[in-house]
Amino acid sequence: MDQYPLSSRQKDPNGLARSPRHVVALALRIKGELHVDALQGALDEVVERHEALRTRLHYDEQDGTLGFQEVLPPQPVPLTVHDTPLPGGRTRDEMAIDVHVALHDAELSFLVTPSLRAELYRFDDQDALLTLVTHHLFSDGWSSDVLRREIAACYRARVTGVPHPLPSPVPYRMFVSWQQEFLRSEKAARCRRFWGRELAGVEMYTMPADRAHGPETQAPRSEVENFSIDPGKFAEVAASAARLRCGVWHVFLAAFMVLAEKISGRTDITLLTVNNGRQDEKFYQTVGFFTDFVPIRLEFGDCANFRDLMLLARRASADSQQHRMSFDSILEIFPDLMKGAFDPLTLLPSFNYVRSPRAEAQAQFATSVEPVVPDEEVSVSYVRGAFIWTFLVLPSGEFRCVVEYEPDAIDATTVQRWGTEFIDLIQAIADRPDQTWKRR
């Protein structure tokens, strides 16, 4: 049996990452003729192409940071087909949303191979819904986009008889070798020096809880509050940012700086942000668990107006991205960085900017293949104590800020107040970039 080391993201000291709830799920609405045998063949080929989807992880019984990967031979993907009659009073669109929402309760053991499960709900021979579930230890959000494109390419090749042009992906197990080589490199040494300066004496920014909380108080499920900006107004936000050669992410950071100062009085904060984790472009077409955290330190006491905040956000984001290394490596330098996460009177926010999958031509394998978009996002975290700020730009151009929180730690009214202020700040920054941000 060939054995390969665990990647930094597969190490699991507390066993949480191995939860059957730790999954990545996607629902695709398919319009037009669909050949189930070609779909089955496409799914099987994708598993053959991507080793991560047919990898078994073996963990040490006492230490979840120790273990190895075992890559298994290709296996067929279980594809369950449902001929789905409509219940009375329900439309197909409503059924699709119901299935999408139910996916957030999907479970899949990390020991099951291949780590891809598919179900096809056929409303008729021209309208169907395809769901895909993988365990997060073998996939991530970026991987979902890779899967969509590759399933489409492999499907089209089977239907047309014309070979697809997909290049062979770099195996995920090579990421471990890349990580080890990187940590021995001069670039890694530069990154350590950067973070040594940037994070000296710093703890991650936390927000005040409404009451003490801990493992004994956590509710069975986190709650979610949704905040949005309509497509027209959000287009104006993007255009305003672009005039300063900034992106909407920099507007989000600028808005949060103002909110953080209002809440805590601080003008030096370090935020925990989610990143795709693919530090080398050769892994862009690889399915696997790469997603990682990147800190961004924002010292904004000298900023006079919203414009200054955006430019600071752009510079700080670029510095953090240029010095990316695994978050585990950063914690080795600063073991107290996450200290605030264990304070029962605070909440540690994490920030995730998600560009919702679009119906691009590469992902089409019927007349129309589009991700299902619910009217509102629902709870997705499998870990209690969540305080996740997710920023979504939907295919329609609508912006959503989704705050997932622990209801035994903070009231919905507090989250609603913060979320509303955040949305108002985004629009104020776009409308009046030269306005002073400081309270008088």
Short mmCIF file of C-alpha atoms in Angstrom, two decimals:
data_model
loop_
_atom_site.label_atom_id
_atom_site.label_comp_id
_atom_site.label_asym_id
_atom_site.label_seq_id
_atom_site.Cartn_x
_atom_site.Cartn_y
_atom_site.Cartn_z
CA MET A 1 0.00 0.00 0.00
CA ASP A 2 1.43 3.37 -1.05
CA GLN A 3 1.30 5.88 1.81
CA TYR A 4 1.51 9.68 1.54
CA PRO A 5 1.66 12.20 4.41
CA LEU A 6 -1.39 14.19 5.46
CA SER A 7 -1.57 17.75 4.17
CA SER A 8 -1.75 20.55 6.72
CA ARG A 9 -5.50 20.84 6.05
CA GLN A 10 -6.14 17.13 6.61
CA LYS A 11 -4.57 17.09 10.05
CA ASP A 12 -7.37 16.88 12.59
CA PRO A 13 -6.21 16.99 16.23
CA ASN A 14 -9.71 17.33 17.74
CA GLY A 15 -11.59 15.06 15.31
CA LEU A 16 -13.97 17.80 14.12
CA ALA A 17 -12.90 17.70 10.47
CA ARG A 18 -13.80 14.02 10.29
CA SER A 19 -17.44 14.71 11.09
CA PRO A 20 -19.90 13.27 8.55
CA ARG A 21 -21.50 16.75 8.51
CA HIS A 22 -18.26 18.28 7.18
CA VAL A 23 -19.30 18.15 3.54
CA VAL A 24 -19.36 20.29 0.41
CA ALA A 25 -22.71 20.18 -1.40
CA LEU A 26 -23.94 21.58 -4.71
CA ALA A 27 -27.33 21.51 -6.48
CA LEU A 28 -27.56 22.06 -10.26
CA ARG A 29 -30.80 22.65 -12.17
CA ILE A 30 -30.54 21.00 -15.62
CA LYS A 31 -32.83 22.00 -18.48
CA GLY A 32 -32.80 20.07 -21.76
CA GLU A 33 -32.10 16.50 -22.81
CA LEU A 34 -29.96 14.55 -20.35
CA HIS A 35 -28.33 11.15 -20.99
CA VAL A 36 -28.02 9.40 -17.63
CA ASP A 37 -25.45 6.88 -18.90
CA ALA A 38 -23.22 9.72 -20.15
CA LEU A 39 -23.61 11.48 -16.80
CA GLN A 40 -22.61 8.31 -14.97
CA GLY A 41 -19.57 7.94 -17.19
CA ALA A 42 -18.60 11.58 -16.65
CA LEU A 43 -18.81 11.22 -12.86
CA ASP A 44 -16.70 8.07 -12.96
CA GLU A 45 -14.08 9.74 -15.15
CA VAL A 46 -13.80 12.72 -12.82
CA VAL A 47 -13.10 10.36 -9.91
CA GLU A 48 -10.46 8.62 -12.00
CA ARG A 49 -8.85 11.99 -12.84
CA HIS A 50 -8.80 13.33 -9.26
CA GLU A 51 -7.04 11.18 -6.70
CA ALA A 52 -8.45 13.11 -3.75
CA LEU A 53 -11.93 11.72 -4.48
CA ARG A 54 -10.63 8.16 -4.14
CA THR A 55 -8.32 8.67 -1.18
CA ARG A 56 -8.73 7.11 2.26
CA LEU A 57 -7.27 8.84 5.30
CA HIS A 58 -5.78 6.83 8.14
CA TYR A 59 -5.37 8.66 11.46
CA ASP A 60 -3.33 7.75 14.51
CA GLU A 61 -5.72 6.65 17.27
CA GLN A 62 -4.25 9.07 19.82
CA ASP A 63 -3.02 11.95 17.66
CA GLY A 64 -5.13 13.31 14.80
CA THR A 65 -2.17 15.28 13.46
CA LEU A 66 -0.50 11.98 12.51
CA GLY A 67 -1.57 9.60 9.78
CA PHE A 68 -1.35 9.10 6.05
CA GLN A 69 -3.23 9.17 2.76
CA GLU A 70 -3.91 6.02 0.77
CA VAL A 71 -4.92 6.50 -2.87
CA LEU A 72 -7.32 3.77 -4.04
CA PRO A 73 -8.05 2.52 -7.58
CA PRO A 74 -10.89 4.21 -9.52
CA GLN A 75 -14.40 3.25 -8.45
CA PRO A 76 -17.83 4.01 -9.92
CA VAL A 77 -19.74 6.89 -8.37
CA PRO A 78 -23.05 5.96 -6.73
CA LEU A 79 -25.66 7.83 -8.80
CA THR A 80 -29.22 7.55 -7.53
CA VAL A 81 -31.97 8.53 -9.96
CA HIS A 82 -35.38 9.67 -8.68
CA ASP A 83 -38.34 10.13 -10.99
CA THR A 84 -39.90 12.95 -9.04
CA PRO A 85 -43.63 13.64 -9.18
CA LEU A 86 -44.67 17.05 -7.91
CA PRO A 87 -46.67 17.11 -4.67
CA GLY A 88 -49.82 19.16 -4.69
CA GLY A 89 -49.29 22.89 -4.50
CA ARG A 90 -45.50 22.76 -5.15
CA THR A 91 -43.73 24.05 -8.24
CA ARG A 92 -40.53 22.59 -9.68
CA ASP A 93 -38.59 25.66 -8.63
CA GLU A 94 -39.84 25.26 -5.07
CA MET A 95 -38.92 21.56 -5.13
CA ALA A 96 -35.41 22.46 -6.30
CA ILE A 97 -35.03 24.93 -3.42
CA ASP A 98 -36.32 22.29 -0.96
CA VAL A 99 -33.71 19.80 -2.14
CA HIS A 100 -30.97 22.45 -2.03
CA VAL A 101 -31.85 23.41 1.57
CA ALA A 102 -32.00 19.75 2.62
CA LEU A 103 -28.44 19.31 1.33
CA HIS A 104 -27.21 21.35 4.29
CA ASP A 105 -28.10 18.34 6.46
CA ALA A 106 -26.32 15.89 4.15
CA GLU A 107 -23.86 13.48 5.73
CA LEU A 108 -21.00 11.50 4.24
CA SER A 109 -18.38 9.50 6.13
CA PHE A 110 -14.79 10.52 5.40
CA LEU A 111 -14.03 6.78 5.11
CA VAL A 112 -16.43 6.24 2.21
CA THR A 113 -14.86 6.02 -1.26
CA PRO A 114 -15.20 7.47 -3.73
CA SER A 115 -15.90 10.69 -1.86
CA LEU A 116 -18.54 11.80 -4.34
CA ARG A 117 -22.23 11.04 -4.14
CA ALA A 118 -24.72 12.12 -6.79
CA GLU A 119 -28.51 12.12 -6.94
CA LEU A 120 -30.59 13.04 -9.96
CA TYR A 121 -34.18 14.21 -9.50
CA ARG A 122 -35.98 14.01 -12.85
CA PHE A 123 -39.11 16.12 -13.13
CA ASP A 124 -39.44 15.04 -16.80
CA ASP A 125 -37.10 14.24 -19.69
CA GLN A 126 -36.26 17.96 -20.14
CA ASP A 127 -35.99 19.14 -16.54
CA ALA A 128 -33.91 17.69 -13.68
CA LEU A 129 -31.93 18.54 -10.57
CA LEU A 130 -28.47 17.08 -9.88
CA THR A 131 -26.96 17.13 -6.38
CA LEU A 132 -23.29 16.46 -5.64
CA VAL A 133 -21.87 15.82 -2.17
CA THR A 134 -18.21 15.35 -1.26
CA HIS A 135 -16.49 15.21 2.14
CA HIS A 136 -14.66 18.43 2.89
CA LEU A 137 -11.42 16.55 3.69
CA PHE A 138 -11.21 15.81 -0.04
CA SER A 139 -12.80 18.90 -1.57
CA ASP A 140 -13.64 22.58 -1.08
CA GLY A 141 -15.59 25.41 -2.69
CA TRP A 142 -13.00 25.97 -5.44
CA SER A 143 -13.08 22.21 -6.11
CA SER A 144 -16.83 22.42 -6.71
CA ASP A 145 -16.20 24.75 -9.66
CA VAL A 146 -13.55 22.36 -11.00
CA LEU A 147 -16.01 19.48 -10.69
CA ARG A 148 -18.73 21.37 -12.54
CA ARG A 149 -16.44 22.16 -15.47
CA GLU A 150 -14.95 18.68 -15.68
CA ILE A 151 -18.26 16.83 -15.40
CA ALA A 152 -19.55 19.02 -18.24
CA ALA A 153 -16.47 18.38 -20.41
CA CYS A 154 -16.50 14.62 -19.82
CA TYR A 155 -20.25 14.45 -20.44
CA ARG A 156 -20.01 16.39 -23.71
CA ALA A 157 -17.18 14.13 -24.88
CA ARG A 158 -19.34 11.06 -24.34
CA VAL A 159 -22.36 12.52 -26.10
CA THR A 160 -20.50 13.97 -29.09
CA GLY A 161 -17.70 11.43 -29.43
CA VAL A 162 -15.16 14.28 -29.49
CA PRO A 163 -12.42 13.90 -26.84
CA HIS A 164 -12.34 16.64 -24.23
CA PRO A 165 -9.27 18.91 -23.97
CA LEU A 166 -8.87 18.71 -20.20
CA PRO A 167 -5.23 18.51 -19.07
CA SER A 168 -4.23 15.95 -16.45
CA PRO A 169 -4.56 17.58 -13.02
CA VAL A 170 -1.69 17.60 -10.54
CA PRO A 171 -2.54 14.95 -7.89
CA TYR A 172 -3.55 16.33 -4.51
CA ARG A 173 -0.92 14.18 -2.75
CA MET A 174 1.70 16.34 -4.51
CA PHE A 175 0.44 19.31 -2.47
CA VAL A 176 2.04 17.77 0.60
CA SER A 177 5.43 17.62 -1.13
CA TRP A 178 4.95 21.17 -2.35
CA GLN A 179 4.15 22.35 1.21
CA GLN A 180 7.24 20.68 2.61
CA GLU A 181 9.47 22.14 -0.10
CA PHE A 182 7.92 25.58 0.37
CA LEU A 183 8.63 25.58 4.12
CA ARG A 184 12.31 25.00 3.36
CA SER A 185 12.45 27.79 0.78
CA GLU A 186 13.74 31.36 0.98
CA LYS A 187 10.22 32.55 0.16
CA ALA A 188 8.91 30.84 3.29
CA ALA A 189 11.67 32.54 5.28
CA ARG A 190 10.52 35.92 3.90
CA CYS A 191 6.94 35.05 4.86
CA ARG A 192 8.00 34.19 8.41
CA ARG A 193 9.85 37.50 8.69
CA PHE A 194 6.78 39.37 7.40
CA TRP A 195 4.40 37.71 9.83
CA GLY A 196 6.95 38.13 12.63
CA ARG A 197 6.71 41.89 12.13
CA GLU A 198 3.00 42.02 11.29
CA LEU A 199 1.58 39.94 14.13
CA ALA A 200 3.99 40.57 17.01
CA GLY A 201 1.91 41.02 20.17
CA VAL A 202 -1.37 40.70 18.23
CA GLU A 203 -4.47 38.58 18.83
CA MET A 204 -7.23 37.98 16.29
CA TYR A 205 -10.05 40.52 16.51
CA THR A 206 -13.05 39.37 18.52
CA MET A 207 -16.52 40.84 18.98
CA PRO A 208 -18.42 41.01 22.28
CA ALA A 209 -20.90 38.25 23.03
CA ASP A 210 -24.21 39.06 24.69
CA ARG A 211 -23.61 36.40 27.33
CA ALA A 212 -21.03 33.87 28.44
CA HIS A 213 -20.98 30.79 26.29
CA GLY A 214 -19.12 27.52 25.95
CA PRO A 215 -19.51 23.88 24.89
CA GLU A 216 -22.12 23.27 27.58
CA THR A 217 -24.39 26.11 26.37
CA GLN A 218 -24.21 25.67 22.62
CA ALA A 219 -27.45 25.11 20.74
CA PRO A 220 -27.98 22.11 18.46
CA ARG A 221 -27.70 24.34 15.43
CA SER A 222 -26.38 27.80 14.63
CA GLU A 223 -28.67 30.53 13.31
CA VAL A 224 -28.37 32.74 10.23
CA GLU A 225 -29.21 36.35 9.42
CA ASN A 226 -29.27 37.54 5.79
CA PHE A 227 -28.56 41.09 4.61
CA SER A 228 -28.56 42.16 0.98
CA ILE A 229 -27.98 44.90 -1.60
CA ASP A 230 -29.91 44.72 -4.86
CA PRO A 231 -28.00 44.22 -8.15
CA GLY A 232 -28.32 47.82 -9.33
CA LYS A 233 -27.02 49.37 -6.13
CA PHE A 234 -24.28 46.80 -5.76
CA ALA A 235 -23.11 47.50 -9.30
CA GLU A 236 -22.66 51.10 -8.16
CA VAL A 237 -20.59 49.86 -5.20
CA ALA A 238 -18.32 47.87 -7.53
CA ALA A 239 -17.98 50.82 -9.94
CA SER A 240 -17.10 53.20 -7.10
CA ALA A 241 -14.41 50.81 -5.84
CA ALA A 242 -13.02 50.35 -9.36
CA ARG A 243 -12.49 54.10 -9.71
CA LEU A 244 -9.96 53.78 -6.89
CA ARG A 245 -8.52 50.60 -8.42
CA CYS A 246 -10.04 48.65 -5.55
CA GLY A 247 -12.37 45.67 -5.46
CA VAL A 248 -15.56 45.10 -3.51
CA TRP A 249 -13.58 43.03 -0.97
CA HIS A 250 -11.71 46.21 -0.04
CA VAL A 251 -15.04 47.98 0.45
CA PHE A 252 -16.15 45.15 2.78
CA LEU A 253 -12.97 45.51 4.83
CA ALA A 254 -13.33 49.29 4.98
CA ALA A 255 -16.93 48.98 6.18
CA PHE A 256 -15.92 46.48 8.83
CA MET A 257 -13.15 48.75 10.11
CA VAL A 258 -15.71 51.45 10.83
CA LEU A 259 -18.08 48.94 12.43
CA ALA A 260 -15.27 47.49 14.57
CA GLU A 261 -14.26 50.93 15.83
CA LYS A 262 -17.87 51.71 16.70
CA ILE A 263 -18.24 48.44 18.63
CA SER A 264 -14.86 48.24 20.36
CA GLY A 265 -13.20 51.64 19.94
CA ARG A 266 -10.20 49.94 18.32
CA THR A 267 -8.38 51.16 15.22
CA ASP A 268 -5.93 48.24 15.02
CA ILE A 269 -7.62 44.95 14.22
CA THR A 270 -6.51 41.63 12.75
CA LEU A 271 -9.19 39.72 10.88
CA LEU A 272 -9.36 36.01 10.15
CA THR A 273 -10.18 35.57 6.46
CA VAL A 274 -10.82 32.45 4.39
CA ASN A 275 -8.65 31.86 1.32
CA ASN A 276 -8.68 29.24 -1.45
CA GLY A 277 -5.31 27.96 -0.19
CA ARG A 278 -3.89 27.29 -3.63
CA GLN A 279 -0.61 29.14 -3.32
CA ASP A 280 0.75 27.64 -6.55
CA GLU A 281 -1.16 27.89 -9.84
CA LYS A 282 -0.38 24.28 -10.72
CA PHE A 283 -3.08 23.26 -8.20
CA TYR A 284 -5.80 25.48 -9.70
CA GLN A 285 -7.31 22.52 -11.56
CA THR A 286 -6.91 20.02 -8.69
CA VAL A 287 -9.79 18.80 -6.54
CA GLY A 288 -8.83 18.62 -2.88
CA PHE A 289 -8.96 20.30 0.51
CA PHE A 290 -6.85 23.45 0.14
CA THR A 291 -9.02 26.14 1.80
CA ASP A 292 -7.11 27.87 4.60
CA PHE A 293 -7.11 30.98 6.77
CA VAL A 294 -5.13 34.16 6.15
CA PRO A 295 -4.88 36.96 8.76
CA ILE A 296 -5.17 40.58 7.61
CA ARG A 297 -3.96 43.28 9.97
CA LEU A 298 -5.61 46.69 9.57
CA GLU A 299 -4.12 49.69 11.42
CA PHE A 300 -6.40 52.54 10.42
CA GLY A 301 -6.14 55.21 13.12
CA ASP A 302 -4.44 57.60 10.66
CA CYS A 303 -7.05 57.16 7.92
CA ALA A 304 -9.08 60.33 7.43
CA ASN A 305 -11.89 59.17 5.14
CA PHE A 306 -13.52 56.17 3.49
CA ARG A 307 -11.13 56.43 0.54
CA ASP A 308 -8.15 56.03 2.89
CA LEU A 309 -9.75 52.97 4.47
CA MET A 310 -10.24 51.30 1.08
CA LEU A 311 -6.67 51.99 0.00
CA LEU A 312 -5.39 50.64 3.32
CA ALA A 313 -7.54 47.52 2.86
CA ARG A 314 -6.12 47.03 -0.63
CA ARG A 315 -2.54 47.33 0.58
CA ALA A 316 -3.03 45.10 3.64
CA SER A 317 -4.83 42.43 1.61
CA ALA A 318 -2.09 42.40 -1.01
CA ASP A 319 0.60 42.07 1.66
CA SER A 320 -1.20 39.15 3.31
CA GLN A 321 -1.75 37.39 -0.01
CA GLN A 322 1.87 37.85 -1.08
CA HIS A 323 3.06 36.27 2.17
CA ARG A 324 0.63 33.38 2.36
CA MET A 325 1.66 30.27 4.21
CA SER A 326 -0.40 27.62 5.95
CA PHE A 327 -2.23 28.98 8.98
CA ASP A 328 -0.73 26.14 11.03
CA SER A 329 2.71 27.54 10.22
CA ILE A 330 1.66 31.01 11.37
CA LEU A 331 0.30 29.58 14.63
CA GLU A 332 3.65 27.91 15.24
CA ILE A 333 5.17 31.40 15.28
CA PHE A 334 2.33 32.95 17.31
CA PRO A 335 0.60 30.28 19.44
CA ASP A 336 -1.45 32.96 21.27
CA LEU A 337 -2.89 34.47 18.09
CA MET A 338 -6.23 32.67 18.58
CA LYS A 339 -6.35 33.18 22.34
CA GLY A 340 -9.48 35.32 22.13
CA ALA A 341 -11.40 32.45 20.55
CA PHE A 342 -11.45 30.73 23.94
CA ASP A 343 -12.86 33.70 25.86
CA PRO A 344 -16.48 32.86 26.83
CA LEU A 345 -17.44 36.54 26.56
CA THR A 346 -16.28 37.09 22.98
CA LEU A 347 -16.89 35.75 19.47
CA LEU A 348 -14.19 35.24 16.85
CA PRO A 349 -15.50 36.30 13.43
CA SER A 350 -14.15 34.78 10.23
CA PHE A 351 -14.70 36.39 6.83
CA ASN A 352 -15.35 34.47 3.63
CA TYR A 353 -15.88 36.12 0.24
CA VAL A 354 -17.65 33.69 -2.09
CA ARG A 355 -18.21 34.38 -5.75
CA SER A 356 -21.32 32.38 -6.49
CA PRO A 357 -20.87 29.94 -9.42
CA ARG A 358 -22.11 31.36 -12.70
CA ALA A 359 -23.65 29.49 -15.61
CA GLU A 360 -20.49 29.85 -17.69
CA ALA A 361 -20.22 28.01 -21.00
CA GLN A 362 -17.56 25.63 -19.66
CA ALA A 363 -20.01 24.21 -17.11
CA GLN A 364 -22.86 23.54 -19.55
CA PHE A 365 -23.72 20.00 -20.60
CA ALA A 366 -27.38 20.48 -21.52
CA THR A 367 -29.49 23.39 -22.73
CA SER A 368 -28.99 25.08 -19.35
CA VAL A 369 -27.11 24.04 -16.19
CA GLU A 370 -27.29 26.54 -13.34
CA PRO A 371 -26.66 26.38 -9.58
CA VAL A 372 -29.79 26.55 -7.45
CA VAL A 373 -29.96 29.87 -5.56
CA PRO A 374 -32.26 30.01 -2.49
CA ASP A 375 -34.17 33.11 -1.52
CA GLU A 376 -32.09 33.20 1.68
CA GLU A 377 -29.01 31.32 2.85
CA VAL A 378 -29.41 28.82 5.68
CA SER A 379 -27.09 27.46 8.36
CA VAL A 380 -24.22 25.40 6.94
CA SER A 381 -21.72 25.15 9.81
CA TYR A 382 -21.22 21.73 11.34
CA VAL A 383 -19.29 23.18 14.32
CA ARG A 384 -21.08 24.89 17.19
CA GLY A 385 -19.93 28.33 18.24
CA ALA A 386 -19.79 29.62 14.66
CA PHE A 387 -19.53 33.34 13.93
CA ILE A 388 -18.98 33.38 10.18
CA TRP A 389 -19.45 36.42 7.94
CA THR A 390 -19.91 35.22 4.37
CA PHE A 391 -20.05 37.69 1.49
CA LEU A 392 -21.85 36.39 -1.60
CA VAL A 393 -22.25 37.91 -5.03
CA LEU A 394 -24.97 35.95 -6.81
CA PRO A 395 -25.21 35.37 -10.58
CA SER A 396 -27.96 38.01 -10.64
CA GLY A 397 -25.54 40.60 -9.25
CA GLU A 398 -27.27 40.70 -5.85
CA PHE A 399 -24.95 41.00 -2.85
CA ARG A 400 -25.64 39.05 0.31
CA CYS A 401 -23.94 39.30 3.67
CA VAL A 402 -24.75 36.12 5.59
CA VAL A 403 -23.92 36.02 9.31
CA GLU A 404 -24.00 32.59 10.91
CA TYR A 405 -23.88 32.75 14.70
CA GLU A 406 -24.28 30.82 17.95
CA PRO A 407 -27.69 31.79 19.38
CA ASP A 408 -26.68 30.94 22.94
CA ALA A 409 -23.84 33.48 22.70
CA ILE A 410 -25.47 36.40 20.92
CA ASP A 411 -28.99 37.67 20.26
CA ALA A 412 -30.49 37.88 16.80
CA THR A 413 -31.21 41.57 17.45
CA THR A 414 -27.49 42.25 17.97
CA VAL A 415 -26.57 40.45 14.75
CA GLN A 416 -29.33 42.29 12.90
CA ARG A 417 -28.06 45.65 14.16
CA TRP A 418 -24.46 44.91 13.18
CA GLY A 419 -25.46 43.49 9.80
CA THR A 420 -27.68 46.45 8.96
CA GLU A 421 -24.95 48.92 9.94
CA PHE A 422 -22.45 46.99 7.82
CA ILE A 423 -24.70 47.16 4.73
CA ASP A 424 -25.33 50.88 5.32
CA LEU A 425 -21.58 51.48 5.57
CA ILE A 426 -20.88 49.65 2.29
CA GLN A 427 -23.31 51.93 0.48
CA ALA A 428 -22.06 55.06 2.24
CA ILE A 429 -18.46 54.26 1.28
CA ALA A 430 -19.48 53.79 -2.35
CA ASP A 431 -21.60 56.97 -2.42
CA ARG A 432 -19.26 59.25 -0.47
CA PRO A 433 -15.66 57.95 -0.58
CA ASP A 434 -14.24 61.28 0.56
CA GLN A 435 -16.42 61.49 3.67
CA THR A 436 -14.66 61.33 7.01
CA TRP A 437 -15.31 58.03 8.77
CA LYS A 438 -14.43 59.08 12.32
CA ARG A 439 -17.14 59.78 14.84
CA ARG A 440 -17.09 63.33 16.16
#
